[in-house]
Amino acid sequence: MSRRSWAEPYKIKMVEPLRMMSRAEREEAIEAAGFNTFLVPSRAVYIDLLTDSGTSAMSDRQWASMMMGDEAYAGSENYFHLEEAVRRHYGYRNVIPTHQGRGAEHILSRLLIKPGDTVPGNMYFTTTKAHQELAGGRFVDVIGDRAHDPDDESPFKGNIDLFKLERVVKEAGAARIPYVCVQCNVNMAGGQPISLENLRAVRAFCDRHGIRIMLDATRAVENAYFIQQREAGQSERSIGDILLEVCSLSDGCTNSGKKDCLVNIGGFLCLNDDALAEEARNLVVVFEGLHTYGGLAGRDMEAMAIGIEESVQQDHIRARIGQVEYLGRLLIKAGVPIVRPIGGHGVFLNAAKMLPHVPREQFPAQALAAALYVESGVRAMERGAVSAGRDHATGANLYPRLELVRLTIPRRVYTQAHMDVTAESVIELARHADHVVGLKFTHEPKHLRFFQARFAPVVGSKVLRGHGEGAGCASGRCCGACRGSSRVVSAASTLNPGA
Ligand code: PM9
């Protein structure tokens, strides 16, 4: 008998209590954090949707396997298990562990990019681009235009625009393109997949020009699920089968195991070319550790080997993406503008649309993420101009079309009730979004500024003003509370007395 609906394919064996601070305490915490949710201590967070990276709950099998860690410096048994799991499910010949995804990006960039090279890719990712630029390369975005439109409902917004790619190859010359960087389930576009059809076309194009393809396979399993669900002729295939085909269309990959692979730390670099892999192993010993541990403990590699097996199970991936869809649908129903279609690892709020009174130079998404924290204790992340940083050559601020706040769902951690409370919190904030105040930098780090930057409100000292103090209050365009009504009571505070 077919099941009517999906449910989490696990039951909970161990719990970690959550704590909700008062609104006054949250106001203090966000100010002390320079209005950057990355700098808020986790003890001050109620529901943590900052990231899906390293935040998964491991299974009992994974925890048990950690007791089987072979902590030999060289040739750990767990390395061979990891190598076997990666080969079986991702299909590459050479597997080199790294401490996390950016470790693999560092090695790959050093290995292949020479100063002056161009690296085309389907939208930038922060750490990936940083390593490409540190190696002397220049990233050029060749994703289709639809990816930059939050309202476009196309099923494969991660697809590469082959005309754009051709133009870049003509301009730079194939010899100055070390590889095309193809990201699965494009993070900054809202977790949007690339289709098999597009990937095959990119492969054929690159073969004609003698250019390598390197996959960012960090969320390739989630991408495989969307291919299964949305691409013609793919619905009968297993996730594992699709994943193998996706990877077979590339020459290697970087992977942050902290996402799909269901572990708290770890990553890997894969290369089909034996000679390149040998060079990569040589670089790994300089920057990460011996090539059979790459900065990881044996137990970490064992947990990742098992996490890979679990990640491709249909029940798992359906529930994982089903939970993200559940949250997204609640917000769509309430009229909150989010990136469509709903992505794989999170729901992305369209901050530019929610805060039309905050100009881009005052970082609406940064302000919205800080305000959501004050409103509800839910921690989200800015994915807009602050994340985009500055133009490497001119130093000017970059303003991507997408100015988003990401509600990222950790795997196997939260329940539907947490999604309900999150939705209620966002909906309540959306009702008085004009109370959110823009921000200005008070400290701007040189690299990956979004992690450690500090801000201050452009007026006053609060990112979320009280009722009667919003941008639209005086004109009567504000929420009911500002017009003297007492009916606006935060849904989150109803459910959570501390709010
Ligand atoms: N992604 C994320 O939260 C964590 C760091 S940025 C806040 O989305 C891709 C597509 C990623 C990614 C990390 C990395 C780097 C590479 N590619 O964090 O170094 O989403 O393991 O991976 C984060 P590591």
Short mmCIF file of N, CA and C in Angstrom, two decimals, residues 2-62:
data_model
loop_
_atom_site.label_atom_id
_atom_site.label_comp_id
_atom_site.label_asym_id
_atom_site.label_seq_id
_atom_site.Cartn_x
_atom_site.Cartn_y
_atom_site.Cartn_z
N SER A 2 0.57 2.19 -0.87
CA SER A 2 1.42 3.39 -0.88
C SER A 2 1.06 4.30 0.29
N ARG A 3 2.08 4.98 0.79
CA ARG A 3 1.84 5.85 1.94
C ARG A 3 1.12 7.11 1.51
N ARG A 4 0.23 7.65 2.41
CA ARG A 4 -0.53 8.84 2.05
C ARG A 4 0.31 10.10 2.10
N SER A 5 1.24 10.13 3.03
CA SER A 5 2.00 11.34 3.24
C SER A 5 3.38 10.92 3.72
N TRP A 6 4.29 11.84 3.79
CA TRP A 6 5.59 11.47 4.33
C TRP A 6 5.64 11.85 5.81
N ALA A 7 6.45 11.13 6.55
CA ALA A 7 6.75 11.49 7.94
C ALA A 7 8.24 11.31 8.11
N GLU A 8 8.80 11.92 9.15
CA GLU A 8 10.23 11.74 9.40
C GLU A 8 10.53 10.25 9.50
N PRO A 9 11.51 9.75 8.76
CA PRO A 9 11.79 8.30 8.79
C PRO A 9 12.71 7.94 9.96
N TYR A 10 12.45 8.47 11.12
CA TYR A 10 13.24 8.18 12.32
C TYR A 10 12.40 8.56 13.53
N LYS A 11 12.82 8.03 14.69
CA LYS A 11 12.22 8.52 15.93
C LYS A 11 13.34 9.09 16.78
N ILE A 12 12.96 9.93 17.75
CA ILE A 12 13.98 10.69 18.48
C ILE A 12 14.42 9.93 19.72
N LYS A 13 15.75 9.78 19.86
CA LYS A 13 16.29 8.98 20.96
C LYS A 13 16.97 9.84 22.02
N MET A 14 17.43 11.01 21.60
CA MET A 14 18.13 11.88 22.53
C MET A 14 17.69 13.31 22.24
N VAL A 15 17.48 14.11 23.27
CA VAL A 15 17.03 15.48 23.01
C VAL A 15 17.97 16.48 23.66
N GLU A 16 17.95 17.68 23.12
CA GLU A 16 18.77 18.77 23.64
C GLU A 16 17.80 19.91 23.95
N PRO A 17 17.73 20.35 25.20
CA PRO A 17 16.72 21.38 25.53
C PRO A 17 16.98 22.69 24.79
N LEU A 18 15.90 23.37 24.44
CA LEU A 18 16.00 24.69 23.83
C LEU A 18 15.68 25.73 24.89
N ARG A 19 16.28 26.89 24.73
CA ARG A 19 16.03 27.95 25.69
C ARG A 19 15.63 29.20 24.93
N MET A 20 14.63 29.89 25.46
CA MET A 20 14.17 31.11 24.82
C MET A 20 14.47 32.28 25.74
N MET A 21 15.26 33.22 25.27
CA MET A 21 15.54 34.40 26.10
C MET A 21 14.41 35.41 25.92
N SER A 22 14.36 36.38 26.81
CA SER A 22 13.33 37.43 26.69
C SER A 22 13.71 38.36 25.54
N ARG A 23 12.75 39.12 25.09
CA ARG A 23 13.01 40.04 23.99
C ARG A 23 14.10 41.06 24.38
N ALA A 24 14.03 41.54 25.64
CA ALA A 24 15.04 42.52 26.09
C ALA A 24 16.43 41.89 26.02
N GLU A 25 16.55 40.62 26.42
CA GLU A 25 17.86 39.94 26.36
C GLU A 25 18.30 39.77 24.90
N ARG A 26 17.34 39.49 24.02
CA ARG A 26 17.71 39.33 22.60
C ARG A 26 18.16 40.66 22.01
N GLU A 27 17.51 41.73 22.41
CA GLU A 27 17.93 43.05 21.91
C GLU A 27 19.37 43.33 22.33
N GLU A 28 19.67 42.98 23.57
CA GLU A 28 21.04 43.18 24.07
C GLU A 28 22.02 42.29 23.29
N ALA A 29 21.61 41.02 23.07
CA ALA A 29 22.50 40.06 22.40
C ALA A 29 22.81 40.50 20.97
N ILE A 30 21.81 41.00 20.25
CA ILE A 30 22.08 41.35 18.84
C ILE A 30 22.92 42.61 18.77
N GLU A 31 22.72 43.52 19.72
CA GLU A 31 23.56 44.73 19.72
C GLU A 31 25.01 44.35 20.03
N ALA A 32 25.18 43.46 21.03
CA ALA A 32 26.55 43.02 21.37
C ALA A 32 27.18 42.28 20.20
N ALA A 33 26.37 41.69 19.34
CA ALA A 33 26.88 40.93 18.18
C ALA A 33 27.06 41.83 16.96
N GLY A 34 26.93 43.13 17.13
CA GLY A 34 27.09 44.04 15.99
C GLY A 34 26.04 43.77 14.91
N PHE A 35 24.86 43.34 15.32
CA PHE A 35 23.73 43.09 14.40
C PHE A 35 24.07 42.06 13.33
N ASN A 36 24.99 41.15 13.69
CA ASN A 36 25.37 40.07 12.79
C ASN A 36 25.00 38.75 13.47
N THR A 37 24.09 37.99 12.89
CA THR A 37 23.62 36.76 13.54
C THR A 37 24.74 35.73 13.72
N PHE A 38 25.81 35.84 12.90
CA PHE A 38 26.96 34.93 13.08
C PHE A 38 27.66 35.16 14.42
N LEU A 39 27.50 36.36 14.99
CA LEU A 39 28.25 36.69 16.20
C LEU A 39 27.39 36.55 17.47
N VAL A 40 26.17 36.05 17.30
CA VAL A 40 25.30 35.78 18.45
C VAL A 40 25.69 34.41 19.02
N PRO A 41 25.93 34.31 20.33
CA PRO A 41 26.26 32.98 20.86
C PRO A 41 25.07 32.03 20.74
N SER A 42 25.36 30.78 20.48
CA SER A 42 24.28 29.83 20.23
C SER A 42 23.35 29.68 21.45
N ARG A 43 23.89 29.92 22.66
CA ARG A 43 23.03 29.80 23.86
C ARG A 43 21.92 30.86 23.86
N ALA A 44 22.09 31.91 23.04
CA ALA A 44 21.09 32.98 23.00
C ALA A 44 20.08 32.78 21.87
N VAL A 45 20.15 31.61 21.21
CA VAL A 45 19.29 31.35 20.04
C VAL A 45 18.21 30.34 20.43
N TYR A 46 17.00 30.57 19.93
CA TYR A 46 15.89 29.63 20.20
C TYR A 46 15.85 28.55 19.11
N ILE A 47 15.51 28.93 17.89
CA ILE A 47 15.52 27.96 16.77
C ILE A 47 16.63 28.41 15.83
N ASP A 48 17.61 27.53 15.61
CA ASP A 48 18.81 27.96 14.89
C ASP A 48 18.75 27.55 13.42
N LEU A 49 18.39 28.51 12.57
CA LEU A 49 18.30 28.26 11.13
C LEU A 49 19.39 29.05 10.40
N LEU A 50 20.51 29.25 11.10
CA LEU A 50 21.63 29.97 10.47
C LEU A 50 22.12 29.18 9.26
N THR A 51 22.31 27.90 9.44
CA THR A 51 22.90 27.09 8.37
C THR A 51 22.52 25.62 8.52
N ASP A 52 22.63 24.91 7.39
CA ASP A 52 22.48 23.46 7.40
C ASP A 52 23.86 22.81 7.39
N SER A 53 24.89 23.58 7.68
CA SER A 53 26.26 23.10 7.55
C SER A 53 26.80 22.61 8.88
N GLY A 54 27.02 21.31 8.98
CA GLY A 54 27.57 20.74 10.21
C GLY A 54 26.56 20.69 11.34
N THR A 55 25.30 20.94 11.04
CA THR A 55 24.28 21.03 12.09
C THR A 55 23.33 19.83 12.08
N SER A 56 23.63 18.83 11.27
CA SER A 56 22.74 17.65 11.19
C SER A 56 22.75 16.87 12.49
N ALA A 57 21.66 16.14 12.74
CA ALA A 57 21.66 15.14 13.81
C ALA A 57 22.16 13.83 13.21
N MET A 58 23.16 13.24 13.85
CA MET A 58 23.67 11.97 13.33
C MET A 58 22.77 10.83 13.83
N SER A 59 22.81 9.72 13.08
CA SER A 59 21.99 8.55 13.44
C SER A 59 22.69 7.75 14.54
N ASP A 60 21.95 6.81 15.12
CA ASP A 60 22.57 5.93 16.12
C ASP A 60 23.72 5.12 15.49
N ARG A 61 23.55 4.75 14.23
CA ARG A 61 24.63 3.99 13.56
C ARG A 61 25.88 4.85 13.42
N GLN A 62 25.67 6.13 13.09
CA GLN A 62 26.84 7.01 12.96
C GLN A 62 27.55 7.19 14.30
#
